[in-house]
Short mmCIF file of C-alpha atoms in Angstrom, two decimals:
data_model
loop_
_atom_site.label_atom_id
_atom_site.label_comp_id
_atom_site.label_asym_id
_atom_site.label_seq_id
_atom_site.Cartn_x
_atom_site.Cartn_y
_atom_site.Cartn_z
CA MET A 1 0.13 -0.17 0.05
CA SER A 2 1.55 3.43 -0.77
CA ASP A 3 1.63 6.71 1.38
CA ILE A 4 -0.17 9.60 0.45
CA ASN A 5 3.03 11.65 1.39
CA ASP A 6 4.94 9.53 -1.36
CA THR A 7 2.82 10.78 -4.19
CA GLN A 8 2.86 14.25 -2.93
CA GLN A 9 6.95 14.06 -2.93
CA ALA A 10 6.77 12.69 -6.63
CA THR A 11 4.73 15.68 -7.94
CA ASP A 12 6.94 18.02 -6.13
CA ASP A 13 9.96 16.70 -7.82
CA VAL A 14 8.51 17.66 -11.19
CA PRO A 15 9.20 21.32 -12.43
CA PRO A 16 6.75 23.72 -13.65
CA VAL A 17 6.44 24.13 -16.97
CA ASP A 18 6.55 27.89 -18.04
CA PRO A 19 4.12 28.90 -21.00
CA PRO A 20 5.62 29.55 -24.35
CA VAL A 21 6.69 33.28 -24.92
CA GLU A 22 4.82 34.79 -27.58
CA PRO A 23 7.01 37.44 -29.70
CA ASP A 24 5.91 40.94 -29.79
CA PRO A 25 3.48 41.78 -32.90
CA GLN A 26 5.13 43.54 -35.53
CA PRO A 27 3.41 47.02 -36.59
CA SER A 28 1.28 46.59 -39.64
CA THR A 29 2.37 48.64 -42.67
CA GLU A 30 -1.18 48.59 -44.06
CA PRO A 31 -3.28 51.86 -43.73
CA PRO A 32 -6.32 51.52 -41.36
CA LEU A 33 -9.61 50.91 -42.54
CA GLN A 34 -11.95 54.06 -43.20
CA PRO A 35 -15.58 54.36 -43.27
CA THR A 36 -16.74 54.48 -47.11
CA GLU A 37 -19.21 57.19 -45.88
CA PRO A 38 -19.35 59.63 -42.70
CA VAL A 39 -21.06 58.19 -40.02
CA PHE A 40 -23.83 60.66 -38.07
CA PHE A 41 -25.51 59.44 -34.88
CA GLN A 42 -28.81 60.93 -33.60
CA PRO A 43 -28.83 61.58 -29.88
CA TYR A 44 -30.10 59.21 -27.19
CA LEU A 45 -30.55 56.38 -29.54
CA TRP A 46 -29.54 52.66 -30.01
CA TYR A 47 -27.67 51.50 -33.20
CA SER A 48 -25.87 48.32 -34.49
CA ALA A 49 -22.46 48.97 -35.94
CA THR A 50 -19.33 47.41 -37.40
CA CYS A 51 -15.99 48.63 -36.26
CA CYS A 52 -12.18 47.83 -36.39
CA CYS A 53 -9.01 48.41 -34.46
CA ALA A 54 -6.92 51.31 -35.90
CA THR A 55 -3.80 50.24 -33.77
CA ASN A 56 -1.13 48.62 -36.16
CA THR A 57 0.21 46.42 -33.32
CA CYS A 58 -3.02 44.95 -32.29
CA PRO A 59 -4.00 41.57 -33.09
CA ASN A 60 -7.49 42.96 -34.14
CA TYR A 61 -6.11 45.56 -36.51
CA ASN A 62 -8.30 46.05 -39.41
CA VAL A 63 -10.52 43.04 -38.47
CA VAL A 64 -14.16 44.08 -39.12
CA GLN A 65 -16.29 43.36 -35.88
CA GLU A 66 -19.81 43.48 -35.35
CA VAL A 67 -21.26 45.47 -32.50
CA PRO A 68 -24.99 44.60 -31.95
CA MET A 69 -25.90 47.22 -29.69
CA MET A 70 -24.38 50.50 -28.85
CA TYR A 71 -25.81 53.61 -27.77
CA SER A 72 -25.35 57.16 -29.19
CA ASN A 73 -25.10 59.06 -26.08
CA ASN A 74 -25.40 62.81 -27.02
CA GLY A 75 -24.89 61.96 -30.85
CA SER A 76 -21.20 63.56 -31.10
CA ASN A 77 -18.85 61.72 -28.88
CA VAL A 78 -19.70 58.19 -29.89
CA VAL A 79 -16.72 55.84 -29.26
CA ILE A 80 -15.84 52.06 -29.32
CA TYR A 81 -12.93 50.72 -27.63
CA CYS A 82 -11.02 47.38 -28.83
CA GLY A 83 -11.55 44.58 -26.62
CA LEU A 84 -7.84 43.43 -26.68
CA CYS A 85 -5.48 46.66 -26.93
CA SER A 86 -8.18 48.96 -25.20
CA LYS A 87 -7.55 51.79 -27.89
CA ARG A 88 -10.28 53.73 -29.63
CA ALA A 89 -11.45 51.53 -32.70
CA THR A 90 -12.84 53.22 -36.04
CA ILE A 91 -16.74 52.91 -36.61
CA LEU A 92 -17.36 51.85 -40.22
CA SER A 93 -20.86 51.85 -40.21
CA ALA A 94 -24.05 52.20 -38.05
CA ALA A 95 -27.83 51.17 -38.48
CA LEU A 96 -30.23 52.37 -36.27
CA LEU A 97 -32.04 49.63 -34.52
CA ASP A 98 -35.71 49.50 -35.24
CA PRO A 99 -37.59 49.16 -32.93
CA GLN A 100 -35.65 50.65 -30.29
CA PRO A 101 -34.97 48.47 -27.36
CA PRO A 102 -37.33 49.56 -24.41
CA GLU A 103 -36.21 51.72 -21.61
CA GLU A 104 -35.60 50.41 -18.46
#
């Protein structure tokens, strides 16, 4: 019969494995995507939108992403941030949700 202390000692002798180190991404030389038409927002309404990250070292750089619901606030300071690098993303297009979600 084996002792539980023998099992513990055997696992303590194994060194921990470090995860592989990823190299720093190289900046992209492609120009950032821009909207084909200017995007205007009406104040205090909900929209669906597409956006892409404009930071050339981000893995999401120039990757178009869907934003199913975003609020326009006052209509002039509408901002989306990239989920990976936390920098501002470029809003490429937006469509007013119809019907608007109910107020809470």
